[in-house]
Coordinates of C-alpha atoms in Angstrom, one line a residue:
X1 CA -6.5 11.5 24.4
X2 CA -4.5 10.4 27.4
X3 CA -2.8 13.1 29.5
X4 CA 0.6 14.0 28.0
X5 CA 3.2 16.3 29.6
X6 CA 6.2 18.0 28.0
X7 CA 9.0 20.2 29.1
X8 CA 8.7 23.9 28.5
X9 CA 9.9 24.7 25.0
X10 CA 13.0 26.8 24.5
X11 CA 12.1 30.5 24.4
X12 CA 8.8 30.0 26.2
X13 CA 10.1 29.1 29.7
X14 CA 8.3 30.7 32.7
X15 CA 11.1 32.4 34.6
X16 CA 9.1 32.0 37.9
X17 CA 8.5 28.3 37.3
X18 CA 11.4 27.0 35.3
X19 CA 11.0 23.4 36.5
X20 CA 7.3 23.2 35.7
X21 CA 6.0 21.1 32.8
X22 CA 3.1 21.7 30.3
X23 CA 0.1 19.5 30.0
X24 CA -1.0 19.2 26.4
X25 CA -4.6 20.0 25.5
X26 CA -4.2 19.0 21.8
X27 CA -2.1 16.4 20.1
X28 CA 1.2 17.6 18.6
X29 CA 2.4 16.3 15.3
X30 CA 5.1 13.7 15.9
X31 CA 3.8 12.3 19.1
X32 CA 2.9 8.6 19.1
X33 CA -0.6 9.6 20.4
X34 CA -1.2 12.0 17.5
X35 CA -2.3 9.5 14.8
X36 CA -4.9 8.0 17.1
X37 CA -6.2 11.4 18.2
X38 CA -6.5 12.5 14.5
X39 CA -8.3 9.3 13.6
X40 CA -10.7 9.6 16.5
X41 CA -11.5 13.2 15.7
X42 CA -12.1 12.5 12.1
X43 CA -14.1 9.3 12.6
X44 CA -16.3 11.0 15.2
X45 CA -17.2 13.7 12.8
X46 CA -17.9 11.3 9.9
X47 CA -20.1 9.1 12.1
X48 CA -22.1 12.1 13.4
X49 CA -22.6 13.1 9.7
X50 CA -24.2 9.7 8.9
X51 CA -21.2 7.7 7.7
X52 CA -20.5 4.2 8.9
X53 CA -17.1 2.6 9.4
X54 CA -16.3 -0.3 7.1
X55 CA -15.9 -3.6 9.0
X56 CA -13.2 -4.8 6.6
X57 CA -11.1 -1.6 6.4
X58 CA -11.2 1.0 9.2
X59 CA -9.9 3.7 6.8
X60 CA -13.0 3.4 4.7
X61 CA -16.3 5.2 5.6
X62 CA -19.6 4.7 3.8
X63 CA -22.7 6.9 3.6
X64 CA -26.0 5.5 2.3
X65 CA -29.3 7.2 2.5
X66 CA -31.9 6.5 -0.1
X67 CA -30.3 6.8 -3.5
X68 CA -27.3 8.7 -2.2
X69 CA -24.1 6.8 -1.9
X70 CA -20.7 8.2 -0.8
X71 CA -17.3 6.7 0.0
X72 CA -14.7 8.4 2.1
X73 CA -11.2 6.9 2.1
X74 CA -8.4 8.3 4.3
X75 CA -4.7 7.6 4.4
X76 CA -3.0 9.7 7.1
X77 CA -4.0 13.2 5.9
X78 CA -4.7 12.2 2.2
X79 CA -8.4 11.7 1.5
X80 CA -10.4 10.4 -1.5
X81 CA -14.1 11.3 -1.6
X82 CA -16.5 10.1 -4.2
X83 CA -20.2 9.5 -4.4
X84 CA -23.4 9.5 -6.5
X85 CA -24.7 13.0 -5.6
X86 CA -22.5 16.1 -6.3
X87 CA -24.9 18.2 -4.2
X88 CA -24.4 16.0 -1.2
X89 CA -20.6 15.9 -1.7
X90 CA -20.5 19.7 -1.9
X91 CA -22.4 20.1 1.3
X92 CA -20.3 17.5 3.1
X93 CA -17.0 19.2 2.0
X94 CA -18.2 22.5 3.4
X95 CA -19.1 20.9 6.7
X96 CA -15.7 19.1 6.8
X97 CA -13.8 22.4 5.9
X98 CA -15.6 24.1 8.8
X99 CA -14.0 21.7 11.3
X100 CA -10.7 20.7 9.6
X101 CA -8.2 22.7 7.4
X102 CA -8.3 21.1 4.0
X103 CA -7.5 21.8 0.3
X104 CA -9.9 20.5 -2.4
X105 CA -7.7 19.3 -5.3
X106 CA -10.7 18.6 -7.6
X107 CA -11.1 15.4 -9.6
X108 CA -8.8 12.6 -8.6
X109 CA -5.6 12.6 -10.7
X110 CA -2.8 11.6 -8.3
X111 CA -2.9 9.8 -5.0
X112 CA 0.1 8.6 -3.0
X113 CA 2.4 8.7 -6.0
X114 CA 0.0 6.9 -8.3
X115 CA -1.4 8.6 -11.3
X116 CA -5.0 7.9 -12.3
X117 CA -5.9 8.3 -15.9
X118 CA -9.7 7.8 -16.6
X119 CA -10.9 6.6 -20.0
X120 CA -14.3 5.7 -21.4
X121 CA -13.4 2.0 -21.0
X122 CA -12.0 2.2 -17.4
X123 CA -9.1 3.7 -15.5
X124 CA -5.3 3.4 -15.7
X125 CA -3.2 3.3 -12.5
X126 CA 0.3 4.4 -13.4
X127 CA 3.5 5.2 -11.6
X128 CA 5.4 6.4 -14.7
X129 CA 6.8 9.5 -13.0
X130 CA 7.8 7.5 -9.9
X131 CA 9.7 5.1 -12.2
X132 CA 11.4 8.0 -13.9
X133 CA 12.5 9.4 -10.6
X134 CA 14.0 6.1 -9.6
X135 CA 15.9 5.7 -12.8
X136 CA 17.2 9.3 -12.5
X137 CA 18.3 8.7 -8.8
X138 CA 20.4 5.7 -9.7
X139 CA 21.6 7.1 -13.0
X140 CA 19.9 4.5 -15.1
X141 CA 17.8 6.8 -17.3
X142 CA 20.1 6.2 -20.3
X143 CA 20.5 2.5 -19.7
X144 CA 19.7 -0.1 -22.3
X145 CA 16.3 -1.7 -21.6
X146 CA 15.7 -5.5 -21.4
X147 CA 12.6 -7.5 -21.9
X148 CA 12.5 -9.3 -18.5
X149 CA 13.2 -8.2 -14.9
X150 CA 15.8 -10.8 -14.4
X151 CA 16.1 -14.4 -13.1
X152 CA 15.3 -15.0 -9.4
X153 CA 16.9 -18.5 -9.5
X154 CA 20.4 -16.9 -9.8
X155 CA 19.9 -15.0 -6.6
X156 CA 21.2 -16.7 -3.5
X157 CA 23.6 -16.1 -0.6
X158 CA 27.2 -15.2 -0.6
X159 CA 28.7 -16.3 -3.9
X160 CA 32.2 -14.8 -3.5
X161 CA 31.5 -11.9 -5.8
X162 CA 32.2 -9.3 -3.1
X163 CA 29.9 -6.9 -1.1
X164 CA 27.8 -4.1 -2.6
X165 CA 26.9 -0.8 -1.0
X166 CA 24.3 -1.7 1.7
X167 CA 22.8 1.7 1.9
X168 CA 22.4 2.1 -1.9
X169 CA 20.9 -1.5 -2.2
X170 CA 18.4 -1.0 0.5
X171 CA 17.3 2.3 -0.9
X172 CA 16.7 0.8 -4.3
X173 CA 14.8 -2.2 -3.0
X174 CA 12.7 0.0 -0.8
X175 CA 11.7 2.1 -3.7
X176 CA 10.9 -0.9 -5.9
X177 CA 8.7 -2.4 -3.2
X178 CA 6.4 0.6 -3.3
X179 CA 6.4 0.3 -7.1
X180 CA 4.9 -3.2 -6.9
X181 CA 1.5 -1.8 -5.8
X182 CA 0.7 -1.1 -9.5
X183 CA 3.3 -3.4 -11.2
X184 CA 2.6 -7.1 -10.3
X185 CA 5.1 -8.1 -13.0
X186 CA 8.0 -7.1 -10.7
X187 CA 6.5 -8.3 -7.4
X188 CA 8.2 -11.7 -7.3
X189 CA 11.7 -10.5 -8.2
X190 CA 11.5 -7.5 -5.9
X191 CA 10.5 -9.8 -3.0
X192 CA 13.4 -12.1 -3.9
X193 CA 15.8 -9.1 -3.8
X194 CA 14.5 -8.0 -0.4
X195 CA 15.6 -11.3 1.1
X196 CA 19.3 -10.3 0.9
X197 CA 19.3 -6.9 2.7
X198 CA 21.7 -8.2 5.3
X199 CA 23.9 -10.4 3.2
X200 CA 24.1 -8.9 -0.2
X201 CA 26.8 -9.3 -2.9
X202 CA 27.5 -7.7 -6.2
X203 CA 25.3 -10.3 -7.8
X204 CA 22.3 -8.9 -5.9
X205 CA 23.2 -5.4 -7.0
X206 CA 23.3 -6.6 -10.6
X207 CA 19.8 -8.1 -10.0
X208 CA 18.6 -4.6 -9.0
X209 CA 20.1 -3.1 -12.1
X210 CA 18.3 -5.7 -14.2
X211 CA 15.0 -4.7 -12.7
X212 CA 15.8 -1.0 -13.4
X213 CA 16.7 -1.8 -17.0
X214 CA 13.4 -3.7 -17.4
X215 CA 11.5 -0.7 -16.0
X216 CA 13.4 1.6 -18.4
X217 CA 11.6 -0.2 -21.3
X218 CA 8.2 -0.4 -19.5
X219 CA 7.9 3.1 -18.0
X220 CA 4.5 3.6 -19.5
X221 CA 3.0 0.2 -18.4
X222 CA 0.1 0.6 -16.1
X223 CA -2.6 -1.3 -14.3
X224 CA -5.9 -1.1 -16.1
X225 CA -9.2 -1.5 -14.3
X226 CA -12.0 -2.1 -16.8
X227 CA -15.5 -0.7 -16.4
X228 CA -18.5 -3.0 -16.3
X229 CA -16.6 -6.1 -15.2
X230 CA -18.4 -8.8 -13.3
X231 CA -18.1 -9.1 -9.5
X232 CA -16.9 -12.7 -9.5
X233 CA -13.8 -13.2 -7.4
X234 CA -11.2 -15.5 -8.9
X235 CA -8.0 -16.4 -7.1
X236 CA -4.9 -18.3 -8.2
X237 CA -2.1 -19.5 -5.9
X238 CA 1.1 -21.4 -6.3
X239 CA 4.1 -22.4 -4.1
X240 CA 7.7 -23.3 -4.6
X241 CA 8.5 -26.0 -2.1
X242 CA 11.9 -25.8 -0.5
X243 CA 15.1 -25.0 -2.3
X244 CA 18.8 -25.6 -1.7
X245 CA 19.4 -21.8 -1.4
X246 CA 16.3 -21.0 0.6
X247 CA 17.0 -23.1 3.7
X248 CA 14.1 -25.4 2.9
X249 CA 11.6 -22.6 3.1
X250 CA 9.0 -22.2 0.4
X251 CA 8.0 -19.2 -1.6
X252 CA 4.3 -18.7 -2.0
X253 CA 2.3 -16.3 -4.1
X254 CA -1.2 -15.5 -5.2
X255 CA -3.2 -13.3 -7.5
X256 CA -6.9 -12.3 -7.2
X257 CA -9.2 -11.0 -9.9
X258 CA -12.5 -9.1 -9.6
X259 CA -14.0 -10.1 -12.9
X260 CA -11.3 -9.3 -15.4
X261 CA -9.4 -6.9 -13.2
X262 CA -6.5 -7.8 -11.1
X263 CA -7.0 -6.3 -7.6
X264 CA -4.6 -8.1 -5.2
X265 CA -1.4 -10.1 -5.5
X266 CA 1.5 -11.1 -3.3
X267 CA 4.7 -13.1 -3.4
X268 CA 6.5 -13.9 -0.1
X269 CA 8.8 -16.5 1.4
X270 CA 7.3 -18.6 4.2
X271 CA 9.0 -18.3 7.6
X272 CA 8.4 -21.9 8.6
X273 CA 9.9 -25.0 7.0
X274 CA 7.2 -27.4 5.8
X275 CA 7.7 -31.2 5.7
X276 CA 5.9 -32.0 2.4
X277 CA 4.7 -30.5 -0.8
X278 CA 1.1 -31.2 0.3
X279 CA 1.6 -29.1 3.4
X280 CA 3.1 -26.3 1.3
X281 CA 0.1 -26.3 -1.0
X282 CA -2.4 -26.1 1.9
X283 CA -0.5 -23.3 3.5
X284 CA -0.6 -21.3 0.2
X285 CA -4.3 -22.1 -0.3
X286 CA -5.1 -20.9 3.3
X287 CA -3.2 -17.7 2.6
X288 CA -5.1 -16.8 -0.5
X289 CA -8.4 -17.9 1.0
X290 CA -7.9 -15.4 3.8
X291 CA -7.3 -12.7 1.2
X292 CA -10.5 -13.6 -0.7
X293 CA -12.6 -13.6 2.4
X294 CA -11.4 -10.1 3.3
X295 CA -12.1 -8.9 -0.2
X296 CA -15.5 -10.4 -0.2
X297 CA -16.3 -8.7 3.1
X298 CA -15.1 -5.4 1.7
X299 CA -17.3 -5.8 -1.3
X300 CA -20.3 -6.5 1.0
X301 CA -19.5 -3.3 2.8
X302 CA -19.4 -1.3 -0.4
X303 CA -22.8 -2.7 -1.3
X304 CA -21.8 -4.9 -4.3
X305 CA -22.5 -8.6 -3.7
X306 CA -20.3 -11.2 -5.3
X307 CA -22.3 -13.4 -7.6
X308 CA -19.7 -16.2 -7.4
X309 CA -16.5 -17.3 -5.7
X310 CA -13.9 -19.4 -7.6
X311 CA -10.6 -20.6 -6.1

């Protein structure tokens, strides 16, 4: 870590040297250097233990020796560890605990607000509790549910309906954006709502409430990852070229399947204005091709080779 100096903290000032500063020997939580120092310390230990860093995702570390496979995924200070040998995993956890303070929570059930429900056929990824908390925060837990999340075509700039509460709207849209990691069915409408954070009206707030009413009736919906699925990557993309209320900018989206499992999706408005529908389609195709190449490299790192690639 680079040399960092700080003022003497209150209550610990040296009366003989009140103007002296302290040179840090360890990273302090909250400093901009702290995340890098934490990652360097953790990755150095993992590499010395025999793990290798994934080329596609630097937060993923892979161990392979003979028939033993282990995967180590880290997000800040939250860690997922899995592998083929319980004995190796137990030995590794003891070595990790000797160097870092950690708490073993046992089999994976919750991670970053996502609940994981294993079944014989696969695994469910659910954010039911997260949705319940959102509905409670915005007093929509007793609202009447609807069958669709709303119409994005009705959302545009100032329509004369008056201004809504900026803080409340931004809070709601921010929460809904995190929800889209397991709910692709609301990804498009949430992206549309996020385009009006600086010029919202009551119509936009009604759009948020429509999404919340839709979630009220689909709290238990979850993303299902099926076991034994093929390793073929299949991608679909589409684009909406221009639009009178979009300033001529297109909205592009894609969805990627690994076998029968949906693993990646996105809906976003393009920053540039294109001059033809052909250019719009090529831009959308290039966007999804980039995602597919990254996913393929990630699968190669994991040791599972794709048997086909369909766009």
